[in-house]
mmCIF file of C-alpha atoms and ligand atoms in Angstrom:
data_model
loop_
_atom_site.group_PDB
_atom_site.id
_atom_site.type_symbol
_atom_site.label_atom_id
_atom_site.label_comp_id
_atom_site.label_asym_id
_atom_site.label_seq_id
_atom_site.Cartn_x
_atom_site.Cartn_y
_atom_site.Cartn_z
ATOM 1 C CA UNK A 5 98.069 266.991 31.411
ATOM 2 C CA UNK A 6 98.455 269.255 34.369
ATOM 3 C CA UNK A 7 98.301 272.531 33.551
ATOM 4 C CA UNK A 8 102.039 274.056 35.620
ATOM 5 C CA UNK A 9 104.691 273.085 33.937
ATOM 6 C CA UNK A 10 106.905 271.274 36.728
ATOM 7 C CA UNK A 11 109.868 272.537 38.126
ATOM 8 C CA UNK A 12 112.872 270.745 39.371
ATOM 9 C CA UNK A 13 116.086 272.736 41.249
ATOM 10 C CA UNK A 14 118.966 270.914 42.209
ATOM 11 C CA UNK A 15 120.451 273.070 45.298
ATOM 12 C CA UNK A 16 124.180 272.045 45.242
ATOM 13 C CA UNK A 17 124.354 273.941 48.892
ATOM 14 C CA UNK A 18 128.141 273.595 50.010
ATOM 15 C CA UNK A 19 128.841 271.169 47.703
ATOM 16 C CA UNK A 20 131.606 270.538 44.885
ATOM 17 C CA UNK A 21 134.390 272.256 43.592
ATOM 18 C CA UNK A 22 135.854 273.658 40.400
ATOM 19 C CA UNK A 23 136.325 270.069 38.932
ATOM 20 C CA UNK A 24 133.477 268.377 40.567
ATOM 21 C CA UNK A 25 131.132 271.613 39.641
ATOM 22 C CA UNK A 26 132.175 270.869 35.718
ATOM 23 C CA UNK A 27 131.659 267.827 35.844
ATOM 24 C CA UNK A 28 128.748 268.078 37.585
ATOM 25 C CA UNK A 29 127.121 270.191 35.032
ATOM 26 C CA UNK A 30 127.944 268.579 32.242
ATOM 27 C CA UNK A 31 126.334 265.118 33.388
ATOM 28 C CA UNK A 32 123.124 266.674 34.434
ATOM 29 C CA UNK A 33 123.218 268.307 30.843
ATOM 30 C CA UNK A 34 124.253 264.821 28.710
ATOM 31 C CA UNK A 35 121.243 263.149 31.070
ATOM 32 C CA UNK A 36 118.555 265.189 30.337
ATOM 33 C CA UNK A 37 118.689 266.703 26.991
ATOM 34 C CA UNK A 38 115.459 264.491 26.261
ATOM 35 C CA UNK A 39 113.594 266.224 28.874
ATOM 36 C CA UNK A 40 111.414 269.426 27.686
ATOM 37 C CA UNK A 41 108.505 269.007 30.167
ATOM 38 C CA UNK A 42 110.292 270.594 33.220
ATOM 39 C CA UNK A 43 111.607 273.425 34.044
ATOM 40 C CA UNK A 44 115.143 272.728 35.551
ATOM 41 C CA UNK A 45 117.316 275.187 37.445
ATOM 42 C CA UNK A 46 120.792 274.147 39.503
ATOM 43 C CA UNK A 47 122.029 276.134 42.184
ATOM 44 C CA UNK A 48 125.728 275.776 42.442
ATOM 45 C CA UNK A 49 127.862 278.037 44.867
ATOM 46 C CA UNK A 50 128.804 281.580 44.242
ATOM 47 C CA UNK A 51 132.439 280.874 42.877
ATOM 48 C CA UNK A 52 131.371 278.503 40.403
ATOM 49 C CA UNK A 53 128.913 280.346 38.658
ATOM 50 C CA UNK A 54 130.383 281.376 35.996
ATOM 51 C CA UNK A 55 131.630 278.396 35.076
ATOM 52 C CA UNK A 56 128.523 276.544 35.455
ATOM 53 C CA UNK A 57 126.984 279.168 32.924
ATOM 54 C CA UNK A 58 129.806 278.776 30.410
ATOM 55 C CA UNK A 59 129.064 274.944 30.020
ATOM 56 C CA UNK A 60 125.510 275.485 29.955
ATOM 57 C CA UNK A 61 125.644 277.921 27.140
ATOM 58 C CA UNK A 62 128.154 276.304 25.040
ATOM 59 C CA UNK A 63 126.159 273.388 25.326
ATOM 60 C CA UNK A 64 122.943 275.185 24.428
ATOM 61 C CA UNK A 65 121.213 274.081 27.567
ATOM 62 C CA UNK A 66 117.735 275.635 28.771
ATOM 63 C CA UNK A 67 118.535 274.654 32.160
ATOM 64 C CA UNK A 68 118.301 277.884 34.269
ATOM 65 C CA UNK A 69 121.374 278.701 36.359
ATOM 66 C CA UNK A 70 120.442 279.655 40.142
ATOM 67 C CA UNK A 71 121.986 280.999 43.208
ATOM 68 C CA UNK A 72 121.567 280.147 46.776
ATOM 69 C CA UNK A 73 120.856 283.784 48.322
ATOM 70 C CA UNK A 74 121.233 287.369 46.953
ATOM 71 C CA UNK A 75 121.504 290.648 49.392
ATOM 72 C CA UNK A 76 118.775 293.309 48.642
ATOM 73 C CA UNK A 77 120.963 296.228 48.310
ATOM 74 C CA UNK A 78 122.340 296.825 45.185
ATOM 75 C CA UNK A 79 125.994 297.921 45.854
ATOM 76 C CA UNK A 80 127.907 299.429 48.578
ATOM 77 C CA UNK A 81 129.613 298.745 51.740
ATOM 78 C CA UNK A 82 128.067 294.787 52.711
ATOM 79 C CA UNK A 83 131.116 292.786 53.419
ATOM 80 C CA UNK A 84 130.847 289.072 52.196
ATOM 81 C CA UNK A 85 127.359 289.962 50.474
ATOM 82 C CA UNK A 86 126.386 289.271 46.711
ATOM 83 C CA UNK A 87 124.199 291.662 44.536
ATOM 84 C CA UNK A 88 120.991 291.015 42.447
ATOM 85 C CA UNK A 89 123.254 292.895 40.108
ATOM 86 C CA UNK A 90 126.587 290.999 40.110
ATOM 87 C CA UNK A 91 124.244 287.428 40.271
ATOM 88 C CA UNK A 92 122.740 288.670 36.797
ATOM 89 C CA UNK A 93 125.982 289.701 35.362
ATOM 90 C CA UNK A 94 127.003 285.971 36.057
ATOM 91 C CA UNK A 95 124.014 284.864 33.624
ATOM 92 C CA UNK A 96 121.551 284.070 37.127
ATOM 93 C CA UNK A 97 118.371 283.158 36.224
ATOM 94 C CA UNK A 98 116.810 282.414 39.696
ATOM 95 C CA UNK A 99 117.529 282.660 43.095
ATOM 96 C CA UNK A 100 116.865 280.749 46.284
ATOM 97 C CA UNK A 101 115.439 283.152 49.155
ATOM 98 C CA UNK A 102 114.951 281.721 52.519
ATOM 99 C CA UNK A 103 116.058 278.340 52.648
ATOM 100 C CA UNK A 104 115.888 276.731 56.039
ATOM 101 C CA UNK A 105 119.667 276.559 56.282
ATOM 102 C CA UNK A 106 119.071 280.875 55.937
ATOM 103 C CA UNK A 107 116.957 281.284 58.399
ATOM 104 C CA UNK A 108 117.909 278.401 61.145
ATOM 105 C CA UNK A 109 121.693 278.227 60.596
ATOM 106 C CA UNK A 110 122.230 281.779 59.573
ATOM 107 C CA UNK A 111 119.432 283.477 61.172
ATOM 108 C CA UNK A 112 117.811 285.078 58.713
ATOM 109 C CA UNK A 113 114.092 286.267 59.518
ATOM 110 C CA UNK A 114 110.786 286.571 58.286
ATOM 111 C CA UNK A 115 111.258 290.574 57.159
ATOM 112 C CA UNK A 116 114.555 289.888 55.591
ATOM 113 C CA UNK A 117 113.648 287.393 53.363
ATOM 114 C CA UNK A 118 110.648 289.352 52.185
ATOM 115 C CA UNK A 119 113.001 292.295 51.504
ATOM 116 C CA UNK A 120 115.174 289.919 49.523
ATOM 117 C CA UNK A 121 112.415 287.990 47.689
ATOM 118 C CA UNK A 122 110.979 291.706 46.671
ATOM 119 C CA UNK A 123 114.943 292.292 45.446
ATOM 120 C CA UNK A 124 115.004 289.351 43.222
ATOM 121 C CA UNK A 125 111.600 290.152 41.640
ATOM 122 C CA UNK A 126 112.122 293.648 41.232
ATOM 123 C CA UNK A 127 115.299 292.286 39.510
ATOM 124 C CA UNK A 128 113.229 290.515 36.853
ATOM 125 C CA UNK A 129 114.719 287.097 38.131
ATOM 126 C CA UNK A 130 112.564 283.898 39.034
ATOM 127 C CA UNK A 131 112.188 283.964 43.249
ATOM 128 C CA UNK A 132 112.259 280.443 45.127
ATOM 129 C CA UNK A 133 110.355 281.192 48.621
ATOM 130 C CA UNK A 134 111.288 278.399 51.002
ATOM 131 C CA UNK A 135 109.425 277.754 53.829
ATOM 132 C CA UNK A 136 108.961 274.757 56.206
ATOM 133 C CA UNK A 137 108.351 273.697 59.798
ATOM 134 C CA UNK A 138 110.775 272.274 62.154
ATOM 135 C CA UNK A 139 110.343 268.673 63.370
ATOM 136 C CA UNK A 140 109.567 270.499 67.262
ATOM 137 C CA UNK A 141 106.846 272.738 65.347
ATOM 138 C CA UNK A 142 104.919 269.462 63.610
ATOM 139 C CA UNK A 143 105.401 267.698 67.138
ATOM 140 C CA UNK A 144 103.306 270.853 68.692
ATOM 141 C CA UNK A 145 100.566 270.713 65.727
ATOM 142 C CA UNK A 146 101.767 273.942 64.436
ATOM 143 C CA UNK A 147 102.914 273.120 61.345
ATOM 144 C CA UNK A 148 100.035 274.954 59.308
ATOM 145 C CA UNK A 149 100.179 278.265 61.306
ATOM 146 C CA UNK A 150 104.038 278.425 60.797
ATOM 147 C CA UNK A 151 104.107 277.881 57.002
ATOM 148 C CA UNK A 152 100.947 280.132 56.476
ATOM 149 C CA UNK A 153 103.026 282.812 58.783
ATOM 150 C CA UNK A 154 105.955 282.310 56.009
ATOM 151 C CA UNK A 155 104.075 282.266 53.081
ATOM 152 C CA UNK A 156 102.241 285.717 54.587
ATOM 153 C CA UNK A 157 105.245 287.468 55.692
ATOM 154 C CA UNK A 158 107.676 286.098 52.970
ATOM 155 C CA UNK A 159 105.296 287.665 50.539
ATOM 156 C CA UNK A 160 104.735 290.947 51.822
ATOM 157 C CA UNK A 161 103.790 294.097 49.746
ATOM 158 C CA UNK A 162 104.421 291.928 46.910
ATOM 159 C CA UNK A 163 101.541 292.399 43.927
ATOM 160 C CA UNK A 164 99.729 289.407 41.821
ATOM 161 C CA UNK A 165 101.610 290.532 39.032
ATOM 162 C CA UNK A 166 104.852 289.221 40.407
ATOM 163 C CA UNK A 167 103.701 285.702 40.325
ATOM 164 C CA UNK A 168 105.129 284.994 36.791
ATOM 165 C CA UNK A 169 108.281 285.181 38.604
ATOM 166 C CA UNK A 170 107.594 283.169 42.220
ATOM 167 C CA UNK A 171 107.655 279.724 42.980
ATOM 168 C CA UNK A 172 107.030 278.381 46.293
ATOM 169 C CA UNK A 173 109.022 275.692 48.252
ATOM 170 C CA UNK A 174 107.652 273.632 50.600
ATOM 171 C CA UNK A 175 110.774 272.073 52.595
ATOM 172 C CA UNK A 176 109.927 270.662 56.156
ATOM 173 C CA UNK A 177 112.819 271.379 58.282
ATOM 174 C CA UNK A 178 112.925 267.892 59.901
ATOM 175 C CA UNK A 179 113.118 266.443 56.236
ATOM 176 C CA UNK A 180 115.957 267.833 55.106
ATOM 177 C CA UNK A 181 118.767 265.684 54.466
ATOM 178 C CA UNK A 182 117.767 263.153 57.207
ATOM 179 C CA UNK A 183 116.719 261.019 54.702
ATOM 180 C CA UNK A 184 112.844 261.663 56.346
ATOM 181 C CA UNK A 185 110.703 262.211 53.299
ATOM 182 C CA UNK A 186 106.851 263.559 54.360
ATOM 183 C CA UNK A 187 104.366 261.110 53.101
ATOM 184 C CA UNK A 188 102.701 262.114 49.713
ATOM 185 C CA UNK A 189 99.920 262.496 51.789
ATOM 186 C CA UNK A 190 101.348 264.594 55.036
ATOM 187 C CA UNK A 191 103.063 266.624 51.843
ATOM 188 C CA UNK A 192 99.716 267.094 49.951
ATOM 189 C CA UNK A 193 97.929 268.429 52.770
ATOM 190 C CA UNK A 194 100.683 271.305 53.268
ATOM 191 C CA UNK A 195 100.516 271.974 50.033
ATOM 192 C CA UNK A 196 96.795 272.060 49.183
ATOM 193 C CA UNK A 197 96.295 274.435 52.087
ATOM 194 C CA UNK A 198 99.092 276.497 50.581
ATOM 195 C CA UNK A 199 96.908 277.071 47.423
ATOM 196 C CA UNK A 200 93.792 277.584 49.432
ATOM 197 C CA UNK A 201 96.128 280.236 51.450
ATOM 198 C CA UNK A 202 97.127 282.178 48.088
ATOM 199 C CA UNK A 203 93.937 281.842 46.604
ATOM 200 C CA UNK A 204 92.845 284.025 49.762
ATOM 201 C CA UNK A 205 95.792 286.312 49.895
ATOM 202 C CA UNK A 206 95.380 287.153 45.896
ATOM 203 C CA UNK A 207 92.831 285.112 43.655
ATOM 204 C CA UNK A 208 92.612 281.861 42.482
ATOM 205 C CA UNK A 209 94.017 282.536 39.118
ATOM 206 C CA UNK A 210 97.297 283.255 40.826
ATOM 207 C CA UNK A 211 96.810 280.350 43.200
ATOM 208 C CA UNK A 212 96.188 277.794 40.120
ATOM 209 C CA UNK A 213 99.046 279.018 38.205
ATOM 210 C CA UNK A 214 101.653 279.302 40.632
ATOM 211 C CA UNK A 215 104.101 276.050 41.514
ATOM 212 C CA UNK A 216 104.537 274.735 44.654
ATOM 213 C CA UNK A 217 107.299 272.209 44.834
ATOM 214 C CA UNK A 218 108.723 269.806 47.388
ATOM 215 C CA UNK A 219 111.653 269.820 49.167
ATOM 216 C CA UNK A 220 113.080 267.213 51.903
ATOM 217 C CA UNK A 221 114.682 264.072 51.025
ATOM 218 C CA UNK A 222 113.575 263.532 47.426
ATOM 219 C CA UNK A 223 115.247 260.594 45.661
ATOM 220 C CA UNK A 224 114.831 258.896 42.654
ATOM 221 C CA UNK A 225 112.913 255.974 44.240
ATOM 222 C CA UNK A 226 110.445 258.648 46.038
ATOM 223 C CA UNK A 227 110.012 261.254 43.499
ATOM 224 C CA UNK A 228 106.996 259.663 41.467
ATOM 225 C CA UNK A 229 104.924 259.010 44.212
ATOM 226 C CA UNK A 230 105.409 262.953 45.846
ATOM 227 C CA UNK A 231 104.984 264.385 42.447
ATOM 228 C CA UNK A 232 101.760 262.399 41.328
ATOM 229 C CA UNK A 233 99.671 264.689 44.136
ATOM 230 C CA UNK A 234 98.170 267.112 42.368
ATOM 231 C CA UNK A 235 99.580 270.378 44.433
ATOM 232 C CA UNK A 236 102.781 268.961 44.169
ATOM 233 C CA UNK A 237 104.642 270.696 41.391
ATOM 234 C CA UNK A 238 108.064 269.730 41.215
ATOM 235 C CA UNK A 239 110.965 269.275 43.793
ATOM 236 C CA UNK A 240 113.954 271.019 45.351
ATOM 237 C CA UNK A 241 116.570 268.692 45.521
ATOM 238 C CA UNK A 242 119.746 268.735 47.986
ATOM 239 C CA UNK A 243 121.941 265.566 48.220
ATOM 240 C CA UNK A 244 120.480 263.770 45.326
ATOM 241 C CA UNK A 245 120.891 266.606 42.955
ATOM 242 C CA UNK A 246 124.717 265.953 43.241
ATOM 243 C CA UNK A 247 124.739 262.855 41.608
ATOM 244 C CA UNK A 248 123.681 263.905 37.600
ATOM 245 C CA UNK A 249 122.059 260.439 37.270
ATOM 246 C CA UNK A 250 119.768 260.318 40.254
ATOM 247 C CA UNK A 251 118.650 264.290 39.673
ATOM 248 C CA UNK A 252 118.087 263.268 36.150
ATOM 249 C CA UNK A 253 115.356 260.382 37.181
ATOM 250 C CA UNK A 254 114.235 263.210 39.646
ATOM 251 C CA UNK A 255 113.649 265.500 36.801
ATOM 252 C CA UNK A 256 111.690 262.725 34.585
ATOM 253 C CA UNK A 257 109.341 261.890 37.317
ATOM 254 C CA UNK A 258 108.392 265.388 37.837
ATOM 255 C CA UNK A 259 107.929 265.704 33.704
ATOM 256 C CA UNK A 260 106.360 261.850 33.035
ATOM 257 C CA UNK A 261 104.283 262.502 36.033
ATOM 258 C CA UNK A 262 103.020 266.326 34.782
ATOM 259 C CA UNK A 263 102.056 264.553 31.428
ATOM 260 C CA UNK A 264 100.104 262.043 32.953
ATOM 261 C CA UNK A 265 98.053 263.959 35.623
HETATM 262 P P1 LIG B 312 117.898 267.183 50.732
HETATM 263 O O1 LIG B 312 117.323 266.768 49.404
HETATM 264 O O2 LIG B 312 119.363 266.855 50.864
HETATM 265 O O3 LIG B 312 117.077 266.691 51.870
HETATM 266 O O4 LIG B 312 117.830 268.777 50.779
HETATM 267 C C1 LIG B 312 116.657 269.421 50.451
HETATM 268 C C2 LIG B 312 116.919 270.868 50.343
HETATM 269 O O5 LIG B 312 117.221 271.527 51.335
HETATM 270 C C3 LIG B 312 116.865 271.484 49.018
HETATM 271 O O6 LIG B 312 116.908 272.860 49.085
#
């Protein structure tokens, strides 16, 4: 039995509405009330987050409500942005900080995701630091450089003691919803390095302890095989997170798996 407990996120992006959200919810509930080997957080948009947390508490669920980005700042004149504060007054748990779609569609950089990551720990909330090369970056061998330069930088002035509260998210830019999964193996060796990297950057308590999950086209048919490497911890899971039934088989893998290795 592998010693991380795996986690599982199902990133909802710009997906559903107030219907499809509720409904939504409440199948990925019903499917995986058998599961207690995970760790399982969805990330719905802003406006349904409260109603997301109402079903999962009247249900009872420990399923961990998320959000998809935070701003650092705690209140004030930031048009459009979200607070650490107002997230945990909506019952967030954990948060998402530089997803590709931040930093290549929005534009986010290095620095600012460090400064939010920092926010979301100081907070007391669980941080998700995403980081991934794009398809031109693997083509140009510099995939390891540019994750290792986003693991580095996205982490920052932070301290070993903030670790209970990180996990790390391996998404490959080129993988992302193009239906391109990385091999278990290409996946592995990202991953495995990543370790190595923290184990240098802090100790290899921290390293050992601290999940690093997949991201980029996970499915139900693919999950077992990414999740049986052994610096695989879990997934983040886009498109097939909207479909309860398909993130549920997601979700076993990464616990029958976690049991069994
Ligand atoms: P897909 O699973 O749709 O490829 O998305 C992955 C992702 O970006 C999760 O954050």
């Amino acid at each position: 039995m592998r010693e991380r407990k795996p986690f599982v996120g199902g990133n909802w992006k710009m997906n559903t509405n107030r219907t499809t959200s509720a409904d939504l919810t409440r199948g990925v509930i019903d499917a995986l009330s058998s599961v207690n080997n995970a760790e399982i957080a969805i990330f719905p948009p802003f406006p349904y987050l409260l109603s997301v947390r109402s079903i999962l508490r009247d249900r009872g669920s420990s399923i961990k409500l998320g959000a998809q980005d935070c701003y650092h700042k705690p209140d004030g004149a930031f048009t459009g942005e979200v607070s650490l504060d107002m997230l945990k007054d909506c019952g967030v748990q954990t948060v998402l900080v530089g997803h590709s779609e931040r930093r290549h569609v929005i534009g986010e950089s290095d620095e600012m995701i460090n400064t939010k990551l920092r926010a979301v720990v100081d907070a007391g909330l669980i941080a998700i630091l995403c980081i991934g090369e794009t398809l031109d970056q693997r083509e140009s061998g510099h995939t390891d450089p540019v994750n290792q330069r986003q693991l580095r930088t996205g982490l920052a002035d932070v301290s070993a003691d903030a670790f209970e509260r990180i996990v790390i998210a391996y998404e490959p830019v080129w993988a992302i919803g193009t239906g391109k999964t990385a091999t278990p193996e290409d996946a592995q060796d990202v991953h495995g390095k990543l370790r190595k990297l923290l184990a240098q950057m802090y100790n290899t308590d921290v390293a050992q302890r601290t999940r690093i999950i997949y991201g980029g086209s996970v499915k139900g048919a693919n999950a077992e095989e990414l999740f049986r490497q052994p610096d695989i911890d879990g997934g983040l899971i886009g498109g097939a997170s909207l479909k309860a039934p398909e993130f549920a088989q997601i979700v076993k893998a990464a616990s029958v798996t976690a049991a069994k290795t």
